[in-house]
Tab-separated table of C-alpha atoms in Angstrom:
chain	number	residue	atom	x	y	z
A	2	UNK	CA	18.201	50.820	59.280
A	3	UNK	CA	16.218	53.731	57.891
A	4	UNK	CA	17.435	57.213	57.012
A	5	UNK	CA	15.602	60.517	56.780
A	6	UNK	CA	16.771	60.712	53.148
A	7	UNK	CA	18.688	58.407	50.809
A	8	UNK	CA	22.430	58.223	51.608
A	9	UNK	CA	24.826	59.635	49.033
A	10	UNK	CA	26.247	57.098	46.559
A	11	UNK	CA	29.682	55.644	47.349
A	12	UNK	CA	32.468	57.458	45.465
A	13	UNK	CA	34.449	55.066	43.286
A	14	UNK	CA	37.164	54.710	40.668
A	15	UNK	CA	37.318	52.768	37.419
A	16	UNK	CA	39.468	49.624	37.417
A	17	UNK	CA	41.652	48.951	34.379
A	18	UNK	CA	40.277	46.050	32.325
A	19	UNK	CA	37.259	45.413	34.563
A	20	UNK	CA	33.625	46.465	34.860
A	21	UNK	CA	33.746	46.506	38.661
A	22	UNK	CA	34.738	49.729	40.403
A	23	UNK	CA	37.003	50.501	43.360
A	24	UNK	CA	35.007	52.022	46.271
A	25	UNK	CA	36.646	55.054	47.857
A	26	UNK	CA	36.480	55.509	51.630
A	27	UNK	CA	38.932	58.337	52.382
A	28	UNK	CA	41.633	60.280	50.530
A	29	UNK	CA	44.914	61.003	52.321
A	30	UNK	CA	47.614	63.172	50.743
A	31	UNK	CA	51.307	63.431	51.581
A	32	UNK	CA	52.678	66.970	51.547
A	33	UNK	CA	56.032	67.796	49.937
A	34	UNK	CA	57.234	64.219	49.378
A	35	UNK	CA	59.688	65.077	46.560
A	36	UNK	CA	62.778	67.073	47.528
A	37	UNK	CA	62.716	69.347	44.469
A	38	UNK	CA	59.064	70.218	45.015
A	39	UNK	CA	59.705	70.906	48.706
A	40	UNK	CA	62.446	73.336	47.703
A	41	UNK	CA	60.277	75.092	45.117
A	42	UNK	CA	57.708	75.605	47.895
A	43	UNK	CA	60.415	77.169	50.076
A	44	UNK	CA	60.913	74.245	52.485
A	45	UNK	CA	63.886	72.104	53.532
A	46	UNK	CA	63.164	68.448	52.639
A	47	UNK	CA	66.039	67.144	54.754
A	48	UNK	CA	64.551	68.321	58.034
A	49	UNK	CA	60.810	67.707	57.806
A	50	UNK	CA	59.027	64.437	58.630
A	51	UNK	CA	56.067	63.575	56.377
A	52	UNK	CA	52.815	65.409	57.016
A	53	UNK	CA	49.334	64.566	55.788
A	54	UNK	CA	46.142	66.312	54.786
A	55	UNK	CA	42.877	64.951	53.420
A	56	UNK	CA	40.355	65.447	50.670
A	57	UNK	CA	36.733	64.296	51.005
A	58	UNK	CA	36.017	61.015	49.260
A	59	UNK	CA	33.504	62.679	46.946
A	60	UNK	CA	36.235	65.006	45.615
A	61	UNK	CA	37.296	62.063	43.444
A	62	UNK	CA	36.353	62.134	39.775
A	63	UNK	CA	37.140	59.842	36.841
A	64	UNK	CA	39.514	61.045	34.162
A	65	UNK	CA	38.618	61.417	30.490
A	66	UNK	CA	36.071	64.143	31.082
A	67	UNK	CA	35.623	67.843	30.451
A	68	UNK	CA	35.105	69.451	33.849
A	69	UNK	CA	33.833	72.860	34.944
A	70	UNK	CA	36.660	75.141	35.991
A	71	UNK	CA	36.788	75.473	39.804
A	72	UNK	CA	35.309	78.561	41.398
A	73	UNK	CA	36.893	80.957	43.919
A	74	UNK	CA	40.430	80.803	42.535
A	75	UNK	CA	42.721	82.884	40.378
A	76	UNK	CA	45.594	80.395	40.618
A	77	UNK	CA	44.598	76.748	40.176
A	78	UNK	CA	47.603	74.377	40.195
A	79	UNK	CA	48.134	70.857	38.863
A	80	UNK	CA	50.092	68.244	40.873
A	81	UNK	CA	50.861	64.871	39.244
A	82	UNK	CA	50.868	62.042	41.792
A	83	UNK	CA	51.067	58.268	42.227
A	84	UNK	CA	47.903	57.134	44.006
A	85	UNK	CA	48.027	54.067	46.273
A	86	UNK	CA	44.699	52.242	46.676
A	87	UNK	CA	44.380	50.090	49.793
A	88	UNK	CA	42.612	46.733	49.741
A	89	UNK	CA	42.815	46.134	53.466
A	90	UNK	CA	43.512	48.281	56.461
A	91	UNK	CA	45.196	48.217	59.823
A	92	UNK	CA	46.688	50.268	62.638
A	93	UNK	CA	50.432	50.619	63.249
A	94	UNK	CA	51.278	48.650	60.112
A	95	UNK	CA	54.880	47.476	59.994
A	96	UNK	CA	56.837	48.878	57.062
A	97	UNK	CA	57.786	45.400	55.826
A	98	UNK	CA	54.076	44.435	55.758
A	99	UNK	CA	52.784	47.603	54.118
A	100	UNK	CA	52.731	46.401	50.500
A	101	UNK	CA	50.400	43.528	51.409
A	102	UNK	CA	47.732	46.159	52.161
A	103	UNK	CA	47.849	47.645	48.633
A	104	UNK	CA	45.115	46.618	46.187
A	105	UNK	CA	46.367	48.744	43.298
A	106	UNK	CA	47.855	51.956	41.952
A	107	UNK	CA	46.648	54.817	39.759
A	108	UNK	CA	47.821	58.109	38.266
A	109	UNK	CA	46.197	61.156	39.811
A	110	UNK	CA	46.143	64.930	39.990
A	111	UNK	CA	45.970	66.695	43.356
A	112	UNK	CA	44.387	69.931	42.161
A	113	UNK	CA	45.072	72.904	44.413
A	114	UNK	CA	43.618	76.391	44.674
A	115	UNK	CA	47.098	77.778	45.349
A	116	UNK	CA	45.960	81.306	46.140
A	117	UNK	CA	43.598	80.026	48.825
A	118	UNK	CA	46.342	77.762	50.176
A	119	UNK	CA	48.802	80.669	50.371
A	120	UNK	CA	46.269	82.784	52.247
A	121	UNK	CA	45.498	79.918	54.635
A	122	UNK	CA	49.204	79.437	55.345
A	123	UNK	CA	49.642	83.163	55.957
A	124	UNK	CA	46.719	83.215	58.380
A	125	UNK	CA	47.593	79.915	60.077
A	126	UNK	CA	44.313	78.378	58.906
A	127	UNK	CA	43.418	74.903	57.553
A	128	UNK	CA	43.874	74.059	53.861
A	129	UNK	CA	40.449	72.468	53.391
A	130	UNK	CA	39.052	74.919	50.846
A	131	UNK	CA	42.364	74.965	48.969
A	132	UNK	CA	42.693	71.191	48.669
A	133	UNK	CA	39.294	69.582	49.280
A	134	UNK	CA	37.006	71.323	46.811
A	135	UNK	CA	34.660	69.578	44.355
A	136	UNK	CA	36.428	67.445	41.708
A	137	UNK	CA	39.854	68.226	43.192
A	138	UNK	CA	41.113	64.618	42.899
A	139	UNK	CA	41.051	63.508	39.272
A	140	UNK	CA	42.260	59.894	39.237
A	141	UNK	CA	42.771	57.395	36.427
A	142	UNK	CA	41.830	53.705	36.287
A	143	UNK	CA	43.219	51.589	39.122
A	144	UNK	CA	45.855	49.053	38.070
A	145	UNK	CA	45.744	45.946	40.273
A	146	UNK	CA	48.964	45.490	42.212
A	147	UNK	CA	51.364	42.733	41.208
A	148	UNK	CA	54.593	41.649	42.898
A	149	UNK	CA	56.400	42.485	39.663
A	150	UNK	CA	55.388	46.174	39.722
A	151	UNK	CA	55.911	47.691	43.191
A	152	UNK	CA	56.212	51.194	41.686
A	153	UNK	CA	59.362	52.113	43.550
A	154	UNK	CA	60.868	53.625	40.390
A	155	UNK	CA	59.433	54.943	37.164
A	156	UNK	CA	59.043	58.222	35.314
A	157	UNK	CA	56.113	60.444	36.264
A	158	UNK	CA	55.204	63.339	33.965
A	159	UNK	CA	52.453	65.894	33.496
A	160	UNK	CA	51.660	67.815	30.335
A	161	UNK	CA	49.339	70.732	29.665
A	162	UNK	CA	48.043	71.064	26.095
A	163	UNK	CA	50.779	68.681	24.950
A	164	UNK	CA	53.634	70.581	26.635
A	165	UNK	CA	55.506	68.757	29.396
A	166	UNK	CA	55.373	70.697	32.660
A	167	UNK	CA	56.424	68.142	35.291
A	168	UNK	CA	58.924	65.292	35.137
A	169	UNK	CA	60.293	63.209	37.978
A	170	UNK	CA	60.878	59.639	39.072
A	171	UNK	CA	59.082	57.701	41.793
A	172	UNK	CA	62.508	56.849	43.230
A	173	UNK	CA	62.846	60.539	44.188
A	174	UNK	CA	60.198	60.279	46.900
A	175	UNK	CA	61.577	61.329	50.279
A	176	UNK	CA	59.333	58.768	52.001
A	177	UNK	CA	58.676	55.502	50.136
A	178	UNK	CA	55.212	54.028	49.744
A	179	UNK	CA	55.744	51.420	52.529
A	180	UNK	CA	57.106	54.121	54.842
A	181	UNK	CA	54.136	56.383	54.099
A	182	UNK	CA	51.618	53.602	54.810
A	183	UNK	CA	53.382	52.633	58.029
A	184	UNK	CA	53.691	56.201	59.320
A	185	UNK	CA	50.127	57.168	58.356
A	186	UNK	CA	48.725	54.064	60.067
A	187	UNK	CA	50.302	55.291	63.296
A	188	UNK	CA	48.054	58.364	63.176
A	189	UNK	CA	44.802	56.697	62.064
A	190	UNK	CA	43.456	53.218	61.427
A	191	UNK	CA	43.516	52.624	57.680
A	192	UNK	CA	40.763	50.694	55.879
A	193	UNK	CA	40.051	49.076	52.546
A	194	UNK	CA	39.052	51.773	50.068
A	195	UNK	CA	41.426	54.397	51.434
A	196	UNK	CA	43.521	56.248	48.846
A	197	UNK	CA	46.937	57.776	49.479
A	198	UNK	CA	48.135	60.469	47.077
A	199	UNK	CA	51.894	60.245	47.514
A	200	UNK	CA	53.159	63.714	46.595
A	201	UNK	CA	54.214	65.535	43.456
A	202	UNK	CA	57.532	66.264	41.676
A	203	UNK	CA	58.763	69.791	41.029
A	204	UNK	CA	57.240	71.932	38.301
A	205	UNK	CA	53.736	72.580	39.606
A	206	UNK	CA	51.961	75.396	37.826
A	207	UNK	CA	48.685	76.961	36.818
A	208	UNK	CA	45.803	75.647	34.734
A	209	UNK	CA	43.347	77.771	32.750
A	210	UNK	CA	39.858	77.214	31.328
A	211	UNK	CA	40.167	75.202	28.121
A	212	UNK	CA	43.374	73.414	29.170
A	213	UNK	CA	43.902	69.666	28.741
A	214	UNK	CA	46.054	68.026	31.400
A	215	UNK	CA	47.589	64.521	31.174
A	216	UNK	CA	49.503	62.586	33.855
A	217	UNK	CA	51.636	59.580	32.865
A	218	UNK	CA	53.359	57.080	35.155
A	219	UNK	CA	55.337	54.155	33.780
A	220	UNK	CA	53.267	50.968	34.010
A	221	UNK	CA	49.929	52.680	34.685
A	222	UNK	CA	47.075	53.877	32.472
A	223	UNK	CA	47.399	57.538	31.543
A	224	UNK	CA	45.158	60.028	33.335
A	225	UNK	CA	43.835	62.957	31.322
A	226	UNK	CA	41.048	65.520	31.558
A	227	UNK	CA	40.113	68.935	30.232
A	228	UNK	CA	38.544	72.065	31.640
A	229	UNK	CA	35.612	73.690	29.913
A	230	UNK	CA	36.732	76.693	27.908
């Protein structure tokens, strides 16, 4: 097959302890999957089923870098998240089979232009420019899944310039990882290389040029990056 110009390179993530990389196909995100965060966003977590939005695959960027501060925002927010990396796909995946589709896990940051999101909500418009901008999914090295580490519990934190800003536990998710995979696969066929960002605890807040942001999740490599000052 020939193309009129060379196709873009495949987005990918580093793998902990390996030279090979994890190819990224799509990025799905779960909205308001921690009760405390849902409440701080003015929603009732007891009444809402999970909802999903996406980021483009090329929004992904490795951690450990100094990045340019995003344009077109006066209120850029951090969101610490567990990222699930699928090694095989399927449609209508049963909840009790969902973990067999997971290749690994990583710590990530679902960066959000909150002012653009608020305006989109007010106008009843899509969130694409608030959530899917360049370098909006900073994700750490992928840790290969093991039966001994299903990541159902574990402390998740985020710090800015050494000051803790978010703290939660994976057990506080409203919808568990298997439930999320099963429900999402009812909407779309999932495939190897798909990422699922599983939601963020309470405490989201703003980042500024020059800030250093670090996400930690028990059992996973830390994920840190800085913004150019």
